[in-house]
Short mmCIF file of C-alpha atoms and ligand atoms in Angstrom, two decimals:
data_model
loop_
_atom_site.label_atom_id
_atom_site.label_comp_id
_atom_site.label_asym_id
_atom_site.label_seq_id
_atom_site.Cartn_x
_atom_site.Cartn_y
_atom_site.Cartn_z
CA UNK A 1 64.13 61.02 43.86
CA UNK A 2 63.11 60.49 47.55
CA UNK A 3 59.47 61.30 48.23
CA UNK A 4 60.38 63.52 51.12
CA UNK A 5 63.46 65.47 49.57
CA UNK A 6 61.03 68.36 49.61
CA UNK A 7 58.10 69.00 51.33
CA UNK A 8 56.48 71.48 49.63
CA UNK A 9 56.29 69.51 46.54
CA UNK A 10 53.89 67.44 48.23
CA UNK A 11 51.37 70.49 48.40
CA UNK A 12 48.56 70.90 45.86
CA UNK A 13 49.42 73.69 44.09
CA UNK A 14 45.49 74.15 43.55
CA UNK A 15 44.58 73.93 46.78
CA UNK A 16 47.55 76.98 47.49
CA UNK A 17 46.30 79.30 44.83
CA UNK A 18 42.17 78.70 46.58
CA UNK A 19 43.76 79.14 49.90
CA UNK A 20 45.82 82.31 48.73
CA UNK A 21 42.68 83.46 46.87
CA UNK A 22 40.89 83.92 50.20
CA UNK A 23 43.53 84.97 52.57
CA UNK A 24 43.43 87.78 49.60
CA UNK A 25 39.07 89.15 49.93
CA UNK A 26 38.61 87.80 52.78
CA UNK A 27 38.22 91.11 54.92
CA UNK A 28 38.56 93.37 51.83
CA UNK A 29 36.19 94.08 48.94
CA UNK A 30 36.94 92.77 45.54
CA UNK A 31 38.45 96.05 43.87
CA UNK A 32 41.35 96.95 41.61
CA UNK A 33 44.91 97.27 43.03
CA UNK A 34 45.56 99.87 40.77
CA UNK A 35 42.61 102.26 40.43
CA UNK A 36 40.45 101.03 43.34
CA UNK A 37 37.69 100.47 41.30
CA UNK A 38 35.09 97.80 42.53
CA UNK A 39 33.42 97.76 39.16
CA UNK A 40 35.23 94.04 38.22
CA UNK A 41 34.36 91.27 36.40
CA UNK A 42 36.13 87.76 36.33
CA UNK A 43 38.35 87.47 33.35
CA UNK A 44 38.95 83.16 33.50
CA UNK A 45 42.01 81.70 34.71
CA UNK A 46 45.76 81.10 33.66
CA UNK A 47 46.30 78.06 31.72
CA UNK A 48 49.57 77.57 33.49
CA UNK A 49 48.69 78.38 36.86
CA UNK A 50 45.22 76.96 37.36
CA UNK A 51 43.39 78.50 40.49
CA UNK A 52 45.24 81.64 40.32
CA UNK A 53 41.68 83.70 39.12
CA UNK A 54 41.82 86.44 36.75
CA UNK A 55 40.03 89.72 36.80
CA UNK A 56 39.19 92.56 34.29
CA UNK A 57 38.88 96.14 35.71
CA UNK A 58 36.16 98.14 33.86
CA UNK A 59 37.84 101.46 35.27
CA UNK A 60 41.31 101.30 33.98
CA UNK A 61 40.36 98.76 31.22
CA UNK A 62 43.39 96.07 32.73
CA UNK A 63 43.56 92.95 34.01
CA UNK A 64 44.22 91.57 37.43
CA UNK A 65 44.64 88.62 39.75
CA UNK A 66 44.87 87.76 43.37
CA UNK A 67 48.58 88.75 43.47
CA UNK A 68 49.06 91.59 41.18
CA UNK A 69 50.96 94.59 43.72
CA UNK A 70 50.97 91.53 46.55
CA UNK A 71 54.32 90.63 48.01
CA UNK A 72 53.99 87.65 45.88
CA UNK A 73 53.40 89.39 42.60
CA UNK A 74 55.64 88.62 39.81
CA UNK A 75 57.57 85.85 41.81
CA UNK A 76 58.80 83.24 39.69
CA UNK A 77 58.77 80.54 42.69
CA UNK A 78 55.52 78.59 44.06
CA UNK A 79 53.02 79.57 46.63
CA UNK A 80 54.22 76.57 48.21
CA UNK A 81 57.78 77.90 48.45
CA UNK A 82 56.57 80.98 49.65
CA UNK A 83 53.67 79.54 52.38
CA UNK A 84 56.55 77.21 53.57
CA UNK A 85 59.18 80.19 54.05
CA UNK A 86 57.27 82.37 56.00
CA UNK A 87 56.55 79.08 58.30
CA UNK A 88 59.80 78.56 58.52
CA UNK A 89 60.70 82.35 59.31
CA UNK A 90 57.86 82.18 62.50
CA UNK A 91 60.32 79.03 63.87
CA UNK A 92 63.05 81.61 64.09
CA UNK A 93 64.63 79.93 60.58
CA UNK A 94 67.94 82.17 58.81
CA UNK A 95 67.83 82.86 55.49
CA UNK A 96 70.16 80.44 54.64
CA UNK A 97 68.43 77.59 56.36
CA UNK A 98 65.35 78.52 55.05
CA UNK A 99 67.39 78.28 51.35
CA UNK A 100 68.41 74.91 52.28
CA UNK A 101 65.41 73.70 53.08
CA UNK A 102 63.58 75.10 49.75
CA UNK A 103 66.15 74.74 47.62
CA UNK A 104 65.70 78.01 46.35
CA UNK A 105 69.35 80.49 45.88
CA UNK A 106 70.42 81.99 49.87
CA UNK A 107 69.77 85.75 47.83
CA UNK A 108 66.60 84.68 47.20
CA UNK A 109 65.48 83.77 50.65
CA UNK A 110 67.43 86.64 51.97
CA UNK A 111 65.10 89.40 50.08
CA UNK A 112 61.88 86.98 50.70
CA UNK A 113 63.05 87.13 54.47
CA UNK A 114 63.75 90.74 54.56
CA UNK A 115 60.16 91.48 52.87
CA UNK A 116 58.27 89.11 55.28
CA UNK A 117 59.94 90.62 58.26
CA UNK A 118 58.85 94.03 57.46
CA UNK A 119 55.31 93.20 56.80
CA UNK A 120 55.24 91.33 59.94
CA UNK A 121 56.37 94.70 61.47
CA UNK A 122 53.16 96.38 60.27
CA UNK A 123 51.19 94.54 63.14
CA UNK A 124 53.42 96.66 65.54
CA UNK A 125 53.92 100.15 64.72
CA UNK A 126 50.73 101.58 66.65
CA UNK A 127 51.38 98.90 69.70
CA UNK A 128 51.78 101.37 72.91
CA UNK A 129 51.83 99.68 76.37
CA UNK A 130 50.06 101.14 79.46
CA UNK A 131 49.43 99.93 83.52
CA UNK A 132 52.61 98.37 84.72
CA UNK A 133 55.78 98.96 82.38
CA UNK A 134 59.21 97.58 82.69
CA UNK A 135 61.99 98.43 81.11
CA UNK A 136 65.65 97.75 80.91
CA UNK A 137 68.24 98.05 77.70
CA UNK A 138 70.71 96.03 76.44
CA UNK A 139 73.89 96.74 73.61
CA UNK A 140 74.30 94.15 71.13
CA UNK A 141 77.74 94.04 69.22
CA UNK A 142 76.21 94.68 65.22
CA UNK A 143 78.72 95.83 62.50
CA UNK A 144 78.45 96.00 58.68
CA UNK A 145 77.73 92.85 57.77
CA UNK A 146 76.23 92.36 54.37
CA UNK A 147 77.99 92.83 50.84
CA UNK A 148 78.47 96.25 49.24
CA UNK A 149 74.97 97.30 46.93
CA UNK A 150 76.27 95.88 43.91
CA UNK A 151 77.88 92.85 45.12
CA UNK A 152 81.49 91.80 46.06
CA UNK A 153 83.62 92.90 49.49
CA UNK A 154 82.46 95.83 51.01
CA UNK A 155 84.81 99.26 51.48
CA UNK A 156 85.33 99.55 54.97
CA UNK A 157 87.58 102.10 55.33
CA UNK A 158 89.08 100.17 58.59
CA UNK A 159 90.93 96.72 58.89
CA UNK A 160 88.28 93.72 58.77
CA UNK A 161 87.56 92.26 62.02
CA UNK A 162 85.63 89.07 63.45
CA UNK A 163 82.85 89.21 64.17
CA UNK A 164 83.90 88.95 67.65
CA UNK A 165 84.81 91.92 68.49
CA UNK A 166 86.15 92.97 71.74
CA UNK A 167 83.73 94.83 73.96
CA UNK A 168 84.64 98.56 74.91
CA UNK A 169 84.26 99.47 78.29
CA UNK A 170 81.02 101.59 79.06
CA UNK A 171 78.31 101.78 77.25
CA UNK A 172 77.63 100.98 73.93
CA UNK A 173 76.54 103.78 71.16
CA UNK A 174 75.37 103.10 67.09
CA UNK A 175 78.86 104.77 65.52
CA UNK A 176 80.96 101.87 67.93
CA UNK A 177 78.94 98.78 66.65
CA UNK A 178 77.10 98.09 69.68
CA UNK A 179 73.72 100.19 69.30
CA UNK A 180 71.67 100.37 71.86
CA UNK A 181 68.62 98.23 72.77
CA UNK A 182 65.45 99.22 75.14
CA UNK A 183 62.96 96.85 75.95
CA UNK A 184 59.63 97.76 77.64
CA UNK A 185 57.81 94.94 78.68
CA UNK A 186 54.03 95.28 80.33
CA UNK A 187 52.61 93.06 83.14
CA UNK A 188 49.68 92.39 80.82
CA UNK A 189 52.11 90.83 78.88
CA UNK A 190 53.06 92.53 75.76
CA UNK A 191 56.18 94.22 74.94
CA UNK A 192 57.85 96.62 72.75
CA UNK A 193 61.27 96.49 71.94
CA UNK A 194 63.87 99.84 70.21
CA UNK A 195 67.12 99.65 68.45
CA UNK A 196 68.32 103.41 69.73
CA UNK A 197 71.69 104.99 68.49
CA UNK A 198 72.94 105.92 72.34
CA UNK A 199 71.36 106.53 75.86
CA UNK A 200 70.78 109.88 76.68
CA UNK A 201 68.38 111.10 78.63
CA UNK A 202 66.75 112.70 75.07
CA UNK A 203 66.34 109.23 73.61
CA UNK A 204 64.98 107.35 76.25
CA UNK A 205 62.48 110.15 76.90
CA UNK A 206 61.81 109.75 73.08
CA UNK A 207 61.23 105.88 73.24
CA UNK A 208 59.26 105.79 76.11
CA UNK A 209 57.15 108.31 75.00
CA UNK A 210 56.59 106.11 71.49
CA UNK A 211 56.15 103.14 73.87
CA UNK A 212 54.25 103.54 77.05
CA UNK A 213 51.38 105.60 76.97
CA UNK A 214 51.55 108.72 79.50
CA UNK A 215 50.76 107.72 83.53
CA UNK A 216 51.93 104.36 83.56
CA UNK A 217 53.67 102.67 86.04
CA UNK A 218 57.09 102.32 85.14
CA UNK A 219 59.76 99.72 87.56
CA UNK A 220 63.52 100.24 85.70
CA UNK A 221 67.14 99.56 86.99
CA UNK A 222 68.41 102.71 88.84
CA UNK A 223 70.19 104.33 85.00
CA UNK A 224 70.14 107.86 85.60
CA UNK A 225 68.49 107.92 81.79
CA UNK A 226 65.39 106.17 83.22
CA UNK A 227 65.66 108.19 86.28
CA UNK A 228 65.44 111.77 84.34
CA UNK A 229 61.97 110.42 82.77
CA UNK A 230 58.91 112.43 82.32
CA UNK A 231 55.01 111.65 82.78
CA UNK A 232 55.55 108.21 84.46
CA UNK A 233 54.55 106.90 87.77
CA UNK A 234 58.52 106.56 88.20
CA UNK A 235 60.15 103.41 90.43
CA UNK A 236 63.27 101.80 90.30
CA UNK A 237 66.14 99.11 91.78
CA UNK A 238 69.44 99.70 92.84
CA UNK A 239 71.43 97.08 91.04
CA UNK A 240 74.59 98.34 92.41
CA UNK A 241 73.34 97.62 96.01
CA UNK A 242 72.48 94.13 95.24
CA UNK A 243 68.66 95.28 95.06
CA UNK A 244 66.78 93.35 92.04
CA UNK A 245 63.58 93.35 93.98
CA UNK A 246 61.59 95.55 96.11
CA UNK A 247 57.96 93.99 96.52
CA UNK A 248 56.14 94.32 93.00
CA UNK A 249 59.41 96.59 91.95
CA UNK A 250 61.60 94.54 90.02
CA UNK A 251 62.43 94.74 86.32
CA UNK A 252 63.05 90.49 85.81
CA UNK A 253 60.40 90.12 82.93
CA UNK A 254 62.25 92.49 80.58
CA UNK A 255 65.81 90.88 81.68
CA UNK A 256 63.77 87.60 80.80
CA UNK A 257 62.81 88.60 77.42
CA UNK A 258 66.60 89.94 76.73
CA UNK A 259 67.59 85.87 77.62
CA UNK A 260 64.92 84.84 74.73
CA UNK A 261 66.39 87.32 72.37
CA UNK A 262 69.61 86.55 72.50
CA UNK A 263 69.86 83.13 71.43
CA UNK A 264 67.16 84.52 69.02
CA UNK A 265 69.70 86.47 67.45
CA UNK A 266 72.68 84.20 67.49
CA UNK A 267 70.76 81.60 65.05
CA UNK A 268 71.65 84.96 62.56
CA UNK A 269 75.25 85.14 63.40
CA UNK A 270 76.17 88.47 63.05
CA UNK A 271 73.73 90.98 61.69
CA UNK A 272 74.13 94.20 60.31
CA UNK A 273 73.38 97.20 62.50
CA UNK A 274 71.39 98.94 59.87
CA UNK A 275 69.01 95.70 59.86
CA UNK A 276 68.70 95.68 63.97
CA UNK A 277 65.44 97.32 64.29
CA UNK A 278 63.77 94.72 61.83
CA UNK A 279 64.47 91.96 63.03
CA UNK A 280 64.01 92.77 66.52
CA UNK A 281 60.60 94.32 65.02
CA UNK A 282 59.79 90.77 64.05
CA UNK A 283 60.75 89.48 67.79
CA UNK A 284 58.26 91.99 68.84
CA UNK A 285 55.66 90.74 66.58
CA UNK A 286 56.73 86.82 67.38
CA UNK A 287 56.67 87.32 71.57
CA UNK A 288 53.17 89.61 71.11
CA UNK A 289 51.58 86.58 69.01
CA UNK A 290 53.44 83.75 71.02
CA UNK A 291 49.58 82.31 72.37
CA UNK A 292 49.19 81.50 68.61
CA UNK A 293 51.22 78.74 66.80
CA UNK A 294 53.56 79.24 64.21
CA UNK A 295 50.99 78.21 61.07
CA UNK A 296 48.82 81.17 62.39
CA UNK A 297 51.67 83.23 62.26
CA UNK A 298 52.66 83.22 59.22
CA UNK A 299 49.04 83.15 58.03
CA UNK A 300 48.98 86.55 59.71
CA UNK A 301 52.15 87.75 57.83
CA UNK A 302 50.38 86.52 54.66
CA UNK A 303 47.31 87.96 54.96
CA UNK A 304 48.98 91.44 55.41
CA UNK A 305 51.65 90.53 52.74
CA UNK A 306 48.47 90.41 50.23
CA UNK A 307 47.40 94.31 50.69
CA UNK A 308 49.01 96.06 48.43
CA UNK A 309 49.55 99.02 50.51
CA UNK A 310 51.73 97.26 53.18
CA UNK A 311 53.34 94.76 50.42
CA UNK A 312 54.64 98.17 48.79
CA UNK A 313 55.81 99.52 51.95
CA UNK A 314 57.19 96.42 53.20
CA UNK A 315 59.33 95.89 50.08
CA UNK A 316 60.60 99.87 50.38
CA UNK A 317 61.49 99.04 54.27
CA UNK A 318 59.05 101.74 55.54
CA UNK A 319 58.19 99.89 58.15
CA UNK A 320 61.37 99.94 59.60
CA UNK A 321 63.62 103.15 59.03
CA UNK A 322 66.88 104.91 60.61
CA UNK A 323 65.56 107.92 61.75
CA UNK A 324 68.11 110.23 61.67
CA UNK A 325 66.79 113.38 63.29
CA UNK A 326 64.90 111.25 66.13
CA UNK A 327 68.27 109.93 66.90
CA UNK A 328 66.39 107.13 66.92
CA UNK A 329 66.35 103.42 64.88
CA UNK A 330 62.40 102.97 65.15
CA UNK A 331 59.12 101.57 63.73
CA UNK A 332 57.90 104.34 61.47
CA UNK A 333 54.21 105.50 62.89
CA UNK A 334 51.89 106.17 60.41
ZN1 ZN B 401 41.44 99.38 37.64
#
């Protein structure tokens, strides 16, 4: 076998579990995932999986280790595998790439993905912009892509198309495949971006309110949505008259950060409308970290993968939920 078929077998598995092991108490107390007790004692190690430390809880009488209720707990794969996937996910990687490049099964990956994306969310949900705001939206064409719950073709109920489908005139709306996307983008630099099912005047008003704190400044494209807007310092530009600039009223750093999503996107080929707001979630998260490299990244994603609280949520989706009386596909505040 080559030395560098794969890379991850070149990493110490040791040296994973110590650097795991403090990504894991570094800010938090050494308790008990399960009863919260801090009254622990250290119970040795595993024979097979030196490094990985084992604890014994004195209030519910069990053992524990630094992954038990992690996002890692139970998984049959390395930390290696897992340190080098979420690496891979912060250099904009698919699934299946990512697969490749582990040699781990695409379903695999896929759920690992999925997981990591969500707790990568959790930096975001509480992120509300304020001073200078702009905004614009965008429809991107996402269908039903994905296989049916238990496997095997999916029941449309409608003839199978491409997956490039032909563009209706107008605007786009959730229930014809092309949801709706707002992006709100601060001159401080950091932006928040919605997956909306339509947009009405209600919704906007909705996901600016979620977004940009009350008084800001707000510069959008002359949409009579953005237009109908309460609580904003309100300004906009005529696109129809050739106007994409007025003095410091333009709107060109949130078309910019549509022409970095995009492509962003495309690497996925198609996704599934009822996965939108998660991955564009985890664009949010990627352009609001972009001063730090991709290793601190994922060492971000990690060290929030390793509380149990968000590693539960993160595997339910929580983070990222169709809300269906919000008429609205957004980051769930809590
Ligand atoms: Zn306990």
């Amino acid at each position: 076998m080559p030395v560098l078929s794969y890379v991850h077998q070149l990493f110490n598995a040791d040296t994973c579990h110590v650097y795991i092991h403090t990504l894991r108490w570094k800010d938090r107390p050494l308790q008990c995932p399960r009863c919260q007790s801090q009254d622990v004692d250290p119970w040795g190690n595993y024979h097979y999986r030196s490094g990985c430390k084992r604890y014994w809880c004195n209030g519910c009488k069990r053992t524990f280790n630094d992954l038990t209720n992690t996002l890692l707990h139970q998984s049959k794969r390395s930390l290696a595998s897992w340190i080098l996937a979420t690496f891979l996910l912060c250099l904009s990687c698919s699934a299946r790439r990512i697969a490749r490049e582990l040699g781990v099964h695409s379903s695999t990956t896929y759920r690992w993905c999925w997981w990591l994306r969500n707790t990568a969310v959790s930096y975001e949900t509480d992120r509300r912009l304020e001073g200078t705001v702009e905004a614009d939206d965008l429809y991107h064409t996402a269908g039903h892509k994905g296989q049916a719950k238990r496997g095997g073709p999916k029941h449309l109920g409608r003839r199978a198309r491409g997956r490039r489908k032909k563009r209706e005139p107008g605007r786009g709306h959730y229930d014809k495949d092309r949801p709706a996307i707002i992006a709100w983008v601060s001159r401080q630099g950091a932006v928040v971006l919605q997956a909306t099912r339509d947009f009405t005047v209600k919704t906007v008003q909705k996901a600016a309110d979620l977004a940009v704190q009350a008084g800001s400044r707000l510069y959008t494209d002359s949409a009579s949505s953005y237009r109908a807007l309460k609580g904003y310092v309100h300004a906009f530009v005529n696109h129809t008259q050739k106007e994409y600039a007025r003095g410091e009223v333009h709107e060109n750093r949130a078309e910019c950060l549509f022409s970095l999503l995009k492509p962003y996107l495309r690497v996925f080929r198609g996704i599934s409308k009822l996965n939108l707001p998660g991955y564009l979630g985890f664009f949010q998260f990627l352009r609001n970290f972009r001063h730090q490299n991709a290793f601190e990244q994922a060492q971000l994603i990690l060290q929030a993968a390793l509380e149990p609280t968000i590693a539960g949520k993160a595997r339910k989706g929580e983070f990222v939920r169709y809300l269906d009386h919000f008429d609205l596909l957004q980051t769930v505040r809590n």
